């Protein structure tokens, strides 16, 4: 049974994608969310193979007439993916879609002969990562210092070929982001809509701004560009995600991409919808720094888990989160051999909005009485205490959701934020050591300059910015 917060996030994502019926997978669990009644296949011959196999399977075993299986809308040229309808998306509830499961079964034998996957669910990719955020932002006084604090570069402002470029693929920038000094040089897309009709900041608005601020603090002599690829509450279908990734690099491939989004899929071979982008990434010099996810799970999380693939290991750096003291893994962080490095990701301080005017925010999730992952320290599951609007029905008696005011800075936790810290450290290393190759810089940084932390009993590489201040970790 999926935990309460996953159900709350499911409702939130469903509202952000009102025309897309969604289901949980692989059953009523917290592994992933996907589109009901639809599967994905590669364009051309493979799509036809999938259609024919599904028609035959459903006609023989499910009683579905062949005409119900058909292409579901236009495909995209760059990602090379076709959506195929295999069932009625209006049937059933939020638990597993049996039509989609049947379509996957119908192709198992054919996939075995082909030696590769031919069909996939259409997963929801989200910046909440596994549909469960590490926590929600907490206001911080303007008098506080960012954490990590702004670094002083050891070398000159330019690398051998000019300033290092970091592309953040996330939500857009808040309208007044330039009033935060560290973001004065940052450019990119502005958030489409920041507040609701009552002027309350919407969930995940400021996520991209917060991330850009972390990159700028760790690597101040870096050109940071933010693309608002995930403006719709941070959720997008896999079938669209691959195309939007191509859109983000249309003006040129940067040195580094910082991506704090993804999904699990119950498999070890990646996402069909981003396969074309990942192949294109291999032939460029760009390093993809990707978040490992926030479900306290060892299940591969994509695209971060491509770091464990021999074909992509040099091009992808997967990042897990350390807790406030930097000595152990954060309670929420995914883990496993596919996570290549960990960085501080708990209670970091950066800009959520600019400083033009205070803006209210209403908490979406309530904190738990104890850590929902079973950790003994005072983790983000339970501190600071607040009641959220999505959890109100779960309160006994019902509690009024808590509202706070943001005036610029916030404290926030998640692998979403460990990721730009790691990306910034690679960028700073490129500038300080005059290294032009981001992938070579990442290898050198891990080999020579990494510390170590303990995650689930294993000693793992850790990147700790010199200006990062450990946060005391108390008992629960």
CSV table of C-alpha atoms in Angstrom, one decimal:
chain,number,residue,atom,x,y,z
A,1,UNK,CA,0.0,0.0,0.0
A,2,UNK,CA,1.4,3.4,-1.0
A,3,UNK,CA,2.2,5.7,1.9
A,4,UNK,CA,-0.1,8.7,2.6
A,5,UNK,CA,2.3,11.3,1.1
A,6,UNK,CA,2.4,9.4,-2.2
A,7,UNK,CA,-1.4,9.4,-2.4
A,8,UNK,CA,-1.4,13.1,-1.7
A,9,UNK,CA,1.2,13.8,-4.4
A,10,UNK,CA,-0.8,11.6,-6.8
A,11,UNK,CA,-3.8,13.8,-6.3
A,12,UNK,CA,-1.6,16.9,-6.8
A,13,UNK,CA,-0.1,15.6,-10.0
A,14,UNK,CA,-3.5,14.5,-11.3
A,15,UNK,CA,-4.7,18.0,-10.9
A,16,UNK,CA,-1.7,19.4,-12.8
A,17,UNK,CA,-2.5,16.9,-15.6
A,18,UNK,CA,-6.3,17.1,-15.7
A,19,UNK,CA,-6.7,15.5,-19.1
A,20,UNK,CA,-4.4,12.5,-18.5
A,21,UNK,CA,-6.0,9.7,-16.4
A,22,UNK,CA,-3.2,8.3,-14.2
A,23,UNK,CA,-2.5,5.0,-12.3
A,24,UNK,CA,0.0,3.8,-9.8
A,25,UNK,CA,2.4,1.1,-10.6
A,26,UNK,CA,3.3,-1.6,-10.7
A,27,UNK,CA,0.3,-1.9,-8.3
A,28,UNK,CA,-1.1,0.3,-5.6
A,29,UNK,CA,2.4,1.1,-4.4
A,30,UNK,CA,4.8,4.1,-4.3
A,31,UNK,CA,7.1,3.1,-7.1
A,32,UNK,CA,5.8,5.2,-10.0
A,33,UNK,CA,2.9,6.9,-11.7
A,34,UNK,CA,1.9,6.3,-15.3
A,35,UNK,CA,-0.8,7.1,-18.0
A,36,UNK,CA,-3.7,4.8,-18.1
A,37,UNK,CA,-4.7,3.0,-21.3
A,38,UNK,CA,-1.6,3.9,-23.2
A,39,UNK,CA,1.8,2.3,-23.9
A,40,UNK,CA,4.9,3.6,-25.7
A,41,UNK,CA,6.9,2.1,-28.6
A,42,UNK,CA,9.6,3.3,-30.9
A,43,UNK,CA,8.3,4.8,-34.2
A,44,UNK,CA,8.1,2.8,-37.4
A,45,UNK,CA,8.4,-1.0,-37.5
A,46,UNK,CA,8.6,-1.5,-33.8
A,47,UNK,CA,5.4,0.4,-33.2
A,48,UNK,CA,3.6,-1.8,-35.7
A,49,UNK,CA,5.0,-5.0,-34.0
A,50,UNK,CA,3.6,-3.7,-30.7
A,51,UNK,CA,0.2,-2.9,-32.2
A,52,UNK,CA,-0.1,-6.3,-33.9
A,53,UNK,CA,1.0,-8.2,-30.8
A,54,UNK,CA,-1.3,-6.3,-28.5
A,55,UNK,CA,-4.3,-6.8,-30.8
A,56,UNK,CA,-3.7,-10.5,-31.0
A,57,UNK,CA,-3.2,-10.8,-27.2
A,58,UNK,CA,-6.3,-8.9,-26.3
A,59,UNK,CA,-8.5,-10.6,-28.9
A,60,UNK,CA,-7.5,-14.0,-27.6
A,61,UNK,CA,-7.4,-13.4,-23.9
A,62,UNK,CA,-9.1,-10.2,-22.9
A,63,UNK,CA,-12.1,-9.9,-25.2
A,64,UNK,CA,-11.0,-6.5,-26.5
A,65,UNK,CA,-11.8,-5.9,-30.2
A,66,UNK,CA,-8.8,-5.2,-32.3
A,67,UNK,CA,-10.0,-1.7,-33.3
A,68,UNK,CA,-9.5,-0.6,-29.7
A,69,UNK,CA,-5.8,-0.7,-30.2
A,70,UNK,CA,-4.6,2.3,-32.1
A,71,UNK,CA,-2.1,5.2,-32.2
A,72,UNK,CA,-3.0,7.8,-29.6
A,73,UNK,CA,-2.0,11.1,-31.1
A,74,UNK,CA,1.0,12.3,-33.0
A,75,UNK,CA,4.5,11.0,-32.3
A,76,UNK,CA,7.6,13.2,-31.9
A,77,UNK,CA,10.5,13.1,-34.4
A,78,UNK,CA,13.4,13.7,-32.1
A,79,UNK,CA,12.5,11.3,-29.3
A,80,UNK,CA,11.2,8.7,-31.8
A,81,UNK,CA,8.3,7.5,-29.6
A,82,UNK,CA,4.7,6.6,-30.5
A,83,UNK,CA,1.8,6.5,-28.0
A,84,UNK,CA,-0.4,3.5,-28.5
A,85,UNK,CA,-3.8,3.2,-26.9
A,86,UNK,CA,-4.5,-0.3,-25.5
A,87,UNK,CA,-7.5,0.3,-23.3
A,88,UNK,CA,-10.1,2.6,-22.0
A,89,UNK,CA,-8.4,5.2,-19.8
A,90,UNK,CA,-11.6,5.9,-18.0
A,91,UNK,CA,-11.9,2.4,-16.6
A,92,UNK,CA,-10.8,1.5,-13.1
A,93,UNK,CA,-9.3,3.6,-10.3
A,94,UNK,CA,-5.8,4.7,-9.4
A,95,UNK,CA,-4.5,1.2,-8.9
A,96,UNK,CA,-2.7,-0.8,-11.7
A,97,UNK,CA,-4.1,-0.6,-15.2
A,98,UNK,CA,-4.8,-4.1,-16.3
A,99,UNK,CA,-5.0,-3.2,-20.0
A,100,UNK,CA,-1.5,-1.7,-19.9
A,101,UNK,CA,-0.2,-4.7,-17.9
A,102,UNK,CA,-1.7,-7.0,-20.5
A,103,UNK,CA,0.0,-5.1,-23.3
A,104,UNK,CA,3.4,-5.5,-21.6
A,105,UNK,CA,2.8,-9.2,-21.2
A,106,UNK,CA,1.9,-9.6,-24.8
A,107,UNK,CA,5.3,-8.4,-25.9
A,108,UNK,CA,7.5,-10.4,-23.5
A,109,UNK,CA,8.2,-13.2,-25.9
A,110,UNK,CA,8.8,-10.9,-28.8
A,111,UNK,CA,11.2,-8.7,-26.7
A,112,UNK,CA,13.1,-11.8,-25.7
A,113,UNK,CA,13.7,-12.7,-29.3
A,114,UNK,CA,14.6,-9.0,-30.2
A,115,UNK,CA,17.0,-8.7,-27.3
A,116,UNK,CA,15.7,-5.3,-26.2
A,117,UNK,CA,12.5,-3.7,-24.8
A,118,UNK,CA,9.8,-2.8,-27.4
A,119,UNK,CA,7.1,-1.4,-25.2
A,120,UNK,CA,6.8,0.6,-22.0
A,121,UNK,CA,4.3,2.3,-19.7
A,122,UNK,CA,4.1,6.1,-20.2
A,123,UNK,CA,5.5,7.1,-16.8
A,124,UNK,CA,5.1,10.5,-15.1
A,125,UNK,CA,8.5,12.2,-14.7
A,126,UNK,CA,8.4,14.6,-11.7
A,127,UNK,CA,10.7,17.0,-9.8
A,128,UNK,CA,9.1,15.6,-6.6
A,129,UNK,CA,11.1,12.5,-7.6
A,130,UNK,CA,9.1,9.3,-6.9
A,131,UNK,CA,6.2,11.7,-6.3
A,132,UNK,CA,7.5,12.3,-2.8
A,133,UNK,CA,9.4,15.5,-2.0
A,134,UNK,CA,12.2,15.4,0.5
A,135,UNK,CA,10.2,18.2,2.3
A,136,UNK,CA,8.7,21.6,1.6
A,137,UNK,CA,10.5,24.9,1.9
A,138,UNK,CA,10.8,26.7,5.2
A,139,UNK,CA,11.2,30.5,5.3
A,140,UNK,CA,14.6,31.9,6.3
A,141,UNK,CA,15.3,35.5,7.4
A,142,UNK,CA,17.0,37.8,5.0
A,143,UNK,CA,19.8,38.3,7.4
A,144,UNK,CA,20.8,34.6,7.1
A,145,UNK,CA,23.7,33.5,4.9
A,146,UNK,CA,23.0,31.1,2.0
A,147,UNK,CA,24.2,27.5,2.7
A,148,UNK,CA,26.5,26.8,0.9
A,149,UNK,CA,27.7,30.4,1.2
A,150,UNK,CA,29.1,32.1,-1.9
A,151,UNK,CA,32.5,30.7,-2.8
A,152,UNK,CA,35.6,32.6,-3.7
A,153,UNK,CA,37.1,31.0,-6.8
A,154,UNK,CA,40.7,29.9,-6.5
A,155,UNK,CA,41.4,30.5,-10.2
A,156,UNK,CA,40.4,33.1,-12.7
A,157,UNK,CA,36.8,33.7,-13.8
A,158,UNK,CA,37.3,32.0,-17.2
A,159,UNK,CA,38.1,28.4,-18.1
A,160,UNK,CA,40.3,27.6,-21.1
A,161,UNK,CA,37.4,28.2,-23.5
A,162,UNK,CA,35.5,30.8,-21.6
A,163,UNK,CA,33.1,30.6,-18.7
A,164,UNK,CA,31.6,27.2,-17.8
A,165,UNK,CA,28.0,26.8,-18.8
A,166,UNK,CA,25.4,25.0,-16.5
A,167,UNK,CA,21.9,24.4,-17.8
A,168,UNK,CA,19.3,23.8,-15.2
A,169,UNK,CA,16.2,21.9,-16.5
A,170,UNK,CA,13.5,22.5,-14.0
A,171,UNK,CA,10.7,25.0,-13.2
A,172,UNK,CA,11.3,28.5,-14.5
A,173,UNK,CA,12.7,31.4,-12.5
A,174,UNK,CA,10.5,33.6,-10.3
A,175,UNK,CA,9.8,37.0,-11.8
A,176,UNK,CA,12.0,38.9,-9.4
A,177,UNK,CA,15.0,36.5,-9.2
A,178,UNK,CA,17.5,39.1,-10.2
A,179,UNK,CA,16.9,40.9,-6.9
A,180,UNK,CA,18.9,38.0,-5.4
A,181,UNK,CA,22.6,39.1,-5.9
A,182,UNK,CA,23.9,35.7,-6.7
A,183,UNK,CA,21.5,35.4,-9.6
A,184,UNK,CA,22.2,38.7,-11.3
A,185,UNK,CA,24.0,37.0,-14.2
A,186,UNK,CA,21.6,34.0,-14.5
A,187,UNK,CA,19.3,33.9,-17.5
A,188,UNK,CA,16.5,31.7,-18.8
A,189,UNK,CA,12.8,31.1,-18.7
A,190,UNK,CA,10.5,32.8,-16.2
A,191,UNK,CA,7.8,30.8,-14.3
A,192,UNK,CA,4.6,30.9,-16.2
A,193,UNK,CA,2.3,31.3,-13.2
A,194,UNK,CA,3.7,31.7,-9.7
A,195,UNK,CA,0.5,32.1,-7.5
A,196,UNK,CA,-3.0,30.9,-7.5
A,197,UNK,CA,-6.1,33.2,-7.7
A,198,UNK,CA,-5.7,34.1,-4.0
A,199,UNK,CA,-2.0,35.1,-4.4
A,200,UNK,CA,-0.6,32.0,-2.7
A,201,UNK,CA,2.6,30.6,-4.0
A,202,UNK,CA,1.9,27.3,-5.9
A,203,UNK,CA,3.7,24.1,-5.1
A,204,UNK,CA,7.3,23.8,-6.5
A,205,UNK,CA,7.3,27.4,-7.7
A,206,UNK,CA,10.8,28.6,-6.9
A,207,UNK,CA,12.3,25.1,-7.3
A,208,UNK,CA,14.4,26.2,-10.3
A,209,UNK,CA,15.3,29.5,-8.7
A,210,UNK,CA,16.5,27.7,-5.5
A,211,UNK,CA,18.6,25.3,-7.7
A,212,UNK,CA,20.1,28.1,-9.7
A,213,UNK,CA,21.1,29.9,-6.5
A,214,UNK,CA,22.9,26.8,-5.3
A,215,UNK,CA,24.9,26.5,-8.5
A,216,UNK,CA,25.8,30.2,-8.4
A,217,UNK,CA,26.9,30.0,-4.8
A,218,UNK,CA,29.2,27.0,-5.3
A,219,UNK,CA,30.5,28.1,-8.7
A,220,UNK,CA,30.1,31.9,-8.9
A,221,UNK,CA,32.1,32.3,-12.1
A,222,UNK,CA,29.6,30.1,-14.0
A,223,UNK,CA,27.0,31.0,-16.6
A,224,UNK,CA,23.7,29.5,-15.3
A,225,UNK,CA,20.7,29.1,-17.7
A,226,UNK,CA,17.4,27.9,-16.4
A,227,UNK,CA,14.8,26.2,-18.7
A,228,UNK,CA,11.2,26.0,-17.4
A,229,UNK,CA,10.7,22.5,-18.8
A,230,UNK,CA,8.8,21.3,-15.8
A,231,UNK,CA,6.6,24.3,-15.0
A,232,UNK,CA,3.4,22.3,-14.6
A,233,UNK,CA,3.8,21.4,-10.9
A,234,UNK,CA,7.0,19.7,-11.9
A,235,UNK,CA,5.2,16.8,-13.6
A,236,UNK,CA,5.4,15.7,-17.3
A,237,UNK,CA,4.7,12.5,-19.2
A,238,UNK,CA,7.7,10.4,-20.3
A,239,UNK,CA,6.4,10.6,-23.9
A,240,UNK,CA,6.8,14.4,-23.8
A,241,UNK,CA,9.9,14.5,-21.5
A,242,UNK,CA,12.3,13.3,-24.1
A,243,UNK,CA,11.2,15.9,-26.6
A,244,UNK,CA,11.4,18.7,-24.0
A,245,UNK,CA,15.0,17.7,-23.2
A,246,UNK,CA,15.9,18.1,-26.8
A,247,UNK,CA,14.1,21.5,-26.7
A,248,UNK,CA,16.3,22.5,-23.7
A,249,UNK,CA,19.5,22.0,-25.6
A,250,UNK,CA,18.3,23.4,-28.9
A,251,UNK,CA,20.5,26.5,-28.6
A,252,UNK,CA,23.6,24.3,-27.9
A,253,UNK,CA,24.8,21.6,-25.5
A,254,UNK,CA,26.2,23.1,-22.3
A,255,UNK,CA,29.2,21.9,-20.3
A,256,UNK,CA,26.9,20.6,-17.6
A,257,UNK,CA,23.1,19.8,-17.3
A,258,UNK,CA,21.6,19.8,-13.8
A,259,UNK,CA,18.5,17.7,-13.7
A,260,UNK,CA,16.4,17.3,-10.5
A,261,UNK,CA,13.7,15.1,-12.0
A,262,UNK,CA,13.0,11.5,-12.9
A,263,UNK,CA,11.0,8.4,-12.2
A,264,UNK,CA,11.4,4.7,-11.3
A,265,UNK,CA,10.0,2.2,-13.7
A,266,UNK,CA,10.5,-1.2,-12.1
A,267,UNK,CA,13.2,-2.1,-14.7
A,268,UNK,CA,17.0,-2.0,-15.2
A,269,UNK,CA,17.1,-0.7,-18.7
A,270,UNK,CA,16.1,3.0,-18.5
A,271,UNK,CA,13.2,5.0,-20.0
A,272,UNK,CA,12.1,4.4,-23.6
A,273,UNK,CA,10.9,8.0,-23.8
A,274,UNK,CA,14.4,9.4,-23.2
A,275,UNK,CA,16.5,6.7,-25.0
A,276,UNK,CA,17.0,9.0,-28.1
A,277,UNK,CA,18.2,11.9,-25.9
A,278,UNK,CA,20.5,9.7,-23.9
A,279,UNK,CA,22.1,8.4,-27.1
A,280,UNK,CA,22.5,12.0,-28.4
A,281,UNK,CA,24.1,12.9,-25.0
A,282,UNK,CA,26.8,10.2,-25.5
A,283,UNK,CA,28.2,12.0,-28.6
A,284,UNK,CA,28.5,15.4,-26.9
A,285,UNK,CA,30.9,16.5,-24.2
A,286,UNK,CA,28.0,17.4,-21.8
A,287,UNK,CA,27.9,16.0,-18.3
A,288,UNK,CA,24.4,15.2,-17.1
A,289,UNK,CA,24.2,15.6,-13.3
A,290,UNK,CA,20.9,13.9,-12.2
A,291,UNK,CA,19.1,13.5,-8.9
A,292,UNK,CA,18.8,10.0,-7.4
A,293,UNK,CA,15.3,10.5,-6.0
A,294,UNK,CA,13.6,10.8,-2.6
A,295,UNK,CA,11.9,7.5,-1.9
A,296,UNK,CA,14.6,6.0,0.4
A,297,UNK,CA,14.8,3.1,-2.1
A,298,UNK,CA,17.5,1.1,-3.9
A,299,UNK,CA,15.3,0.8,-7.0
A,300,UNK,CA,17.0,2.5,-10.1
A,301,UNK,CA,15.7,6.0,-10.7
A,302,UNK,CA,15.9,7.4,-14.2
A,303,UNK,CA,17.7,9.2,-15.8
A,304,UNK,CA,20.1,9.2,-12.8
A,305,UNK,CA,20.6,5.4,-12.9
A,306,UNK,CA,22.1,5.6,-16.4
A,307,UNK,CA,25.3,6.4,-14.5
A,308,UNK,CA,25.6,2.6,-13.9
A,309,UNK,CA,25.3,1.8,-17.6
A,310,UNK,CA,28.7,1.2,-19.3
A,311,UNK,CA,27.4,3.2,-22.3
A,312,UNK,CA,26.5,6.2,-20.3
A,313,UNK,CA,28.7,6.0,-17.2
A,314,UNK,CA,31.1,8.7,-18.4
A,315,UNK,CA,28.2,11.1,-19.3
A,316,UNK,CA,26.0,10.8,-16.2
A,317,UNK,CA,26.7,11.6,-12.6
A,318,UNK,CA,24.0,10.4,-10.2
A,319,UNK,CA,23.7,12.3,-6.9
A,320,UNK,CA,22.2,11.2,-3.6
A,321,UNK,CA,21.6,13.4,-0.6
A,322,UNK,CA,23.5,13.6,2.7
A,323,UNK,CA,21.8,14.6,5.9
A,324,UNK,CA,22.6,17.9,7.7
A,325,UNK,CA,25.8,16.8,9.3
A,326,UNK,CA,27.3,15.4,6.0
A,327,UNK,CA,28.3,12.2,7.7
A,328,UNK,CA,25.4,9.9,6.7
A,329,UNK,CA,22.7,9.6,4.0
A,330,UNK,CA,19.6,11.7,4.3
A,331,UNK,CA,16.5,9.7,5.4
A,332,UNK,CA,14.7,10.3,2.1
A,333,UNK,CA,17.6,9.7,-0.3
A,334,UNK,CA,17.6,6.8,-2.8
A,335,UNK,CA,20.7,4.7,-2.7
A,336,UNK,CA,22.5,1.8,-4.2
A,337,UNK,CA,25.4,1.1,-6.5
A,338,UNK,CA,23.9,3.1,-9.3
A,339,UNK,CA,24.3,6.3,-7.1
A,340,UNK,CA,27.8,7.5,-7.8
A,341,UNK,CA,28.2,10.3,-5.3
A,342,UNK,CA,26.4,12.1,-2.5
A,343,UNK,CA,26.3,15.8,-1.6
A,344,UNK,CA,24.6,17.8,1.1
A,345,UNK,CA,20.9,17.8,0.5
A,346,UNK,CA,19.2,18.5,3.8
A,347,UNK,CA,18.2,22.0,4.9
A,348,UNK,CA,20.2,23.9,2.4
A,349,UNK,CA,19.5,27.7,2.1
A,350,UNK,CA,19.0,29.5,-1.2
A,351,UNK,CA,16.7,31.9,-2.9
A,352,UNK,CA,13.1,30.7,-3.3
A,353,UNK,CA,11.8,34.0,-4.7
A,354,UNK,CA,13.4,37.4,-5.2
A,355,UNK,CA,13.2,40.1,-2.6
A,356,UNK,CA,10.7,42.4,-4.2
A,357,UNK,CA,7.7,41.6,-1.9
A,358,UNK,CA,6.7,38.9,0.6
A,359,UNK,CA,4.6,36.0,-0.8
A,360,UNK,CA,2.5,33.5,1.2
A,361,UNK,CA,2.7,29.8,0.9
A,362,UNK,CA,0.3,27.1,2.3
A,363,UNK,CA,1.9,23.8,3.2
A,364,UNK,CA,0.7,20.8,1.1
A,365,UNK,CA,1.8,17.9,3.3
A,366,UNK,CA,1.7,17.4,7.1
A,367,UNK,CA,4.8,16.3,9.0
A,368,UNK,CA,4.8,12.8,10.5
A,369,UNK,CA,5.0,11.9,14.2
A,370,UNK,CA,8.0,9.7,13.5
A,371,UNK,CA,10.3,9.4,10.4
A,372,UNK,CA,8.3,7.5,7.8
A,373,UNK,CA,11.5,5.8,6.7
A,374,UNK,CA,12.4,4.6,10.2
A,375,UNK,CA,15.4,6.8,10.9
A,376,UNK,CA,16.1,7.9,14.5
A,377,UNK,CA,17.4,11.4,13.9
A,378,UNK,CA,15.1,14.5,13.7
A,379,UNK,CA,14.6,14.2,10.0
A,380,UNK,CA,12.7,16.2,7.5
A,381,UNK,CA,9.6,13.9,7.7
A,382,UNK,CA,8.8,15.4,11.1
A,383,UNK,CA,10.6,18.7,11.6
A,384,UNK,CA,9.7,21.5,11.4
A,385,UNK,CA,6.1,20.7,12.4
A,386,UNK,CA,3.3,21.8,10.2
A,387,UNK,CA,-0.1,20.7,8.8
A,388,UNK,CA,-0.7,20.6,5.1
A,389,UNK,CA,-3.8,21.1,3.0
A,390,UNK,CA,-3.5,17.8,1.2
A,391,UNK,CA,-3.2,16.0,4.6
A,392,UNK,CA,-6.1,17.9,6.2
A,393,UNK,CA,-8.6,15.0,5.7
A,394,UNK,CA,-6.1,12.7,7.5
A,395,UNK,CA,-5.9,14.8,10.6
A,396,UNK,CA,-7.9,13.8,13.7
A,397,UNK,CA,-9.4,16.2,14.4
A,398,UNK,CA,-8.9,18.0,11.0
A,399,UNK,CA,-6.3,20.8,11.3
A,400,UNK,CA,-6.1,24.1,9.5
A,401,UNK,CA,-3.2,24.1,7.0
A,402,UNK,CA,-0.3,26.2,8.1
A,403,UNK,CA,0.6,29.3,6.0
A,404,UNK,CA,4.0,31.1,6.0
A,405,UNK,CA,5.5,34.1,4.3
A,406,UNK,CA,8.6,34.0,2.0
A,407,UNK,CA,10.7,37.1,1.6
A,408,UNK,CA,13.5,35.6,-0.5
A,409,UNK,CA,15.5,32.9,1.2
A,410,UNK,CA,14.3,29.4,2.1
A,411,UNK,CA,15.6,26.2,3.7
A,412,UNK,CA,14.8,23.1,1.6
A,413,UNK,CA,15.8,19.4,1.4
A,414,UNK,CA,15.9,16.8,-1.3
A,415,UNK,CA,18.2,15.1,-3.8
A,416,UNK,CA,16.9,17.9,-6.0
A,417,UNK,CA,19.3,20.2,-4.2
A,418,UNK,CA,22.2,17.9,-3.7
A,419,UNK,CA,22.3,17.7,-7.5
A,420,UNK,CA,23.1,21.4,-8.2
A,421,UNK,CA,25.6,21.3,-5.4
A,422,UNK,CA,27.5,18.5,-7.2
A,423,UNK,CA,27.0,20.2,-10.6
A,424,UNK,CA,28.4,23.5,-9.1
A,425,UNK,CA,31.5,21.7,-7.7
A,426,UNK,CA,32.3,20.2,-11.1
A,427,UNK,CA,31.9,23.6,-12.7
A,428,UNK,CA,34.1,25.2,-10.0
A,429,UNK,CA,36.7,22.6,-10.5
A,430,UNK,CA,36.7,23.2,-14.3
A,431,UNK,CA,37.2,27.0,-13.7
A,432,UNK,CA,39.8,26.7,-10.9
A,433,UNK,CA,41.9,23.9,-12.6
A,434,UNK,CA,41.4,25.1,-16.1
A,435,UNK,CA,39.8,21.9,-17.2
A,436,UNK,CA,37.7,22.2,-20.4
A,437,UNK,CA,36.1,18.7,-20.3
A,438,UNK,CA,33.2,18.4,-17.7
A,439,UNK,CA,33.4,14.6,-17.7
A,440,UNK,CA,37.1,14.6,-17.1
A,441,UNK,CA,36.6,17.2,-14.3
A,442,UNK,CA,34.0,15.0,-12.6
A,443,UNK,CA,36.3,12.0,-12.8
A,444,UNK,CA,39.2,14.0,-11.3
A,445,UNK,CA,37.0,15.5,-8.6
A,446,UNK,CA,35.7,12.1,-7.4
A,447,UNK,CA,39.1,10.5,-7.6
A,448,UNK,CA,41.2,13.2,-5.9
A,449,UNK,CA,38.9,15.5,-3.9
A,450,UNK,CA,36.0,13.5,-2.7
A,451,UNK,CA,35.3,12.8,1.0
A,452,UNK,CA,33.5,9.8,2.3
A,453,UNK,CA,30.2,9.3,4.1
A,454,UNK,CA,28.2,6.3,5.3
A,455,UNK,CA,24.9,5.4,3.5
A,456,UNK,CA,23.1,2.3,4.6
A,457,UNK,CA,26.3,0.7,6.0
A,458,UNK,CA,28.4,1.4,2.9
A,459,UNK,CA,31.2,4.0,2.6
A,460,UNK,CA,30.4,6.2,-0.4
A,461,UNK,CA,32.1,9.2,-2.2
A,462,UNK,CA,30.8,12.5,-0.9
A,463,UNK,CA,31.3,16.0,-2.3
A,464,UNK,CA,31.3,18.7,0.4
A,465,UNK,CA,31.6,22.4,-0.7
A,466,UNK,CA,34.2,24.3,1.3
A,467,UNK,CA,31.6,27.0,2.1
A,468,UNK,CA,28.9,24.5,3.2
A,469,UNK,CA,28.0,24.7,7.0
A,470,UNK,CA,27.0,21.4,8.6
A,471,UNK,CA,23.6,21.5,10.3
A,472,UNK,CA,23.4,19.8,13.8
A,473,UNK,CA,21.4,16.6,13.7
A,474,UNK,CA,19.6,15.9,16.9
A,475,UNK,CA,17.8,12.7,18.1
A,476,UNK,CA,14.1,12.2,17.3
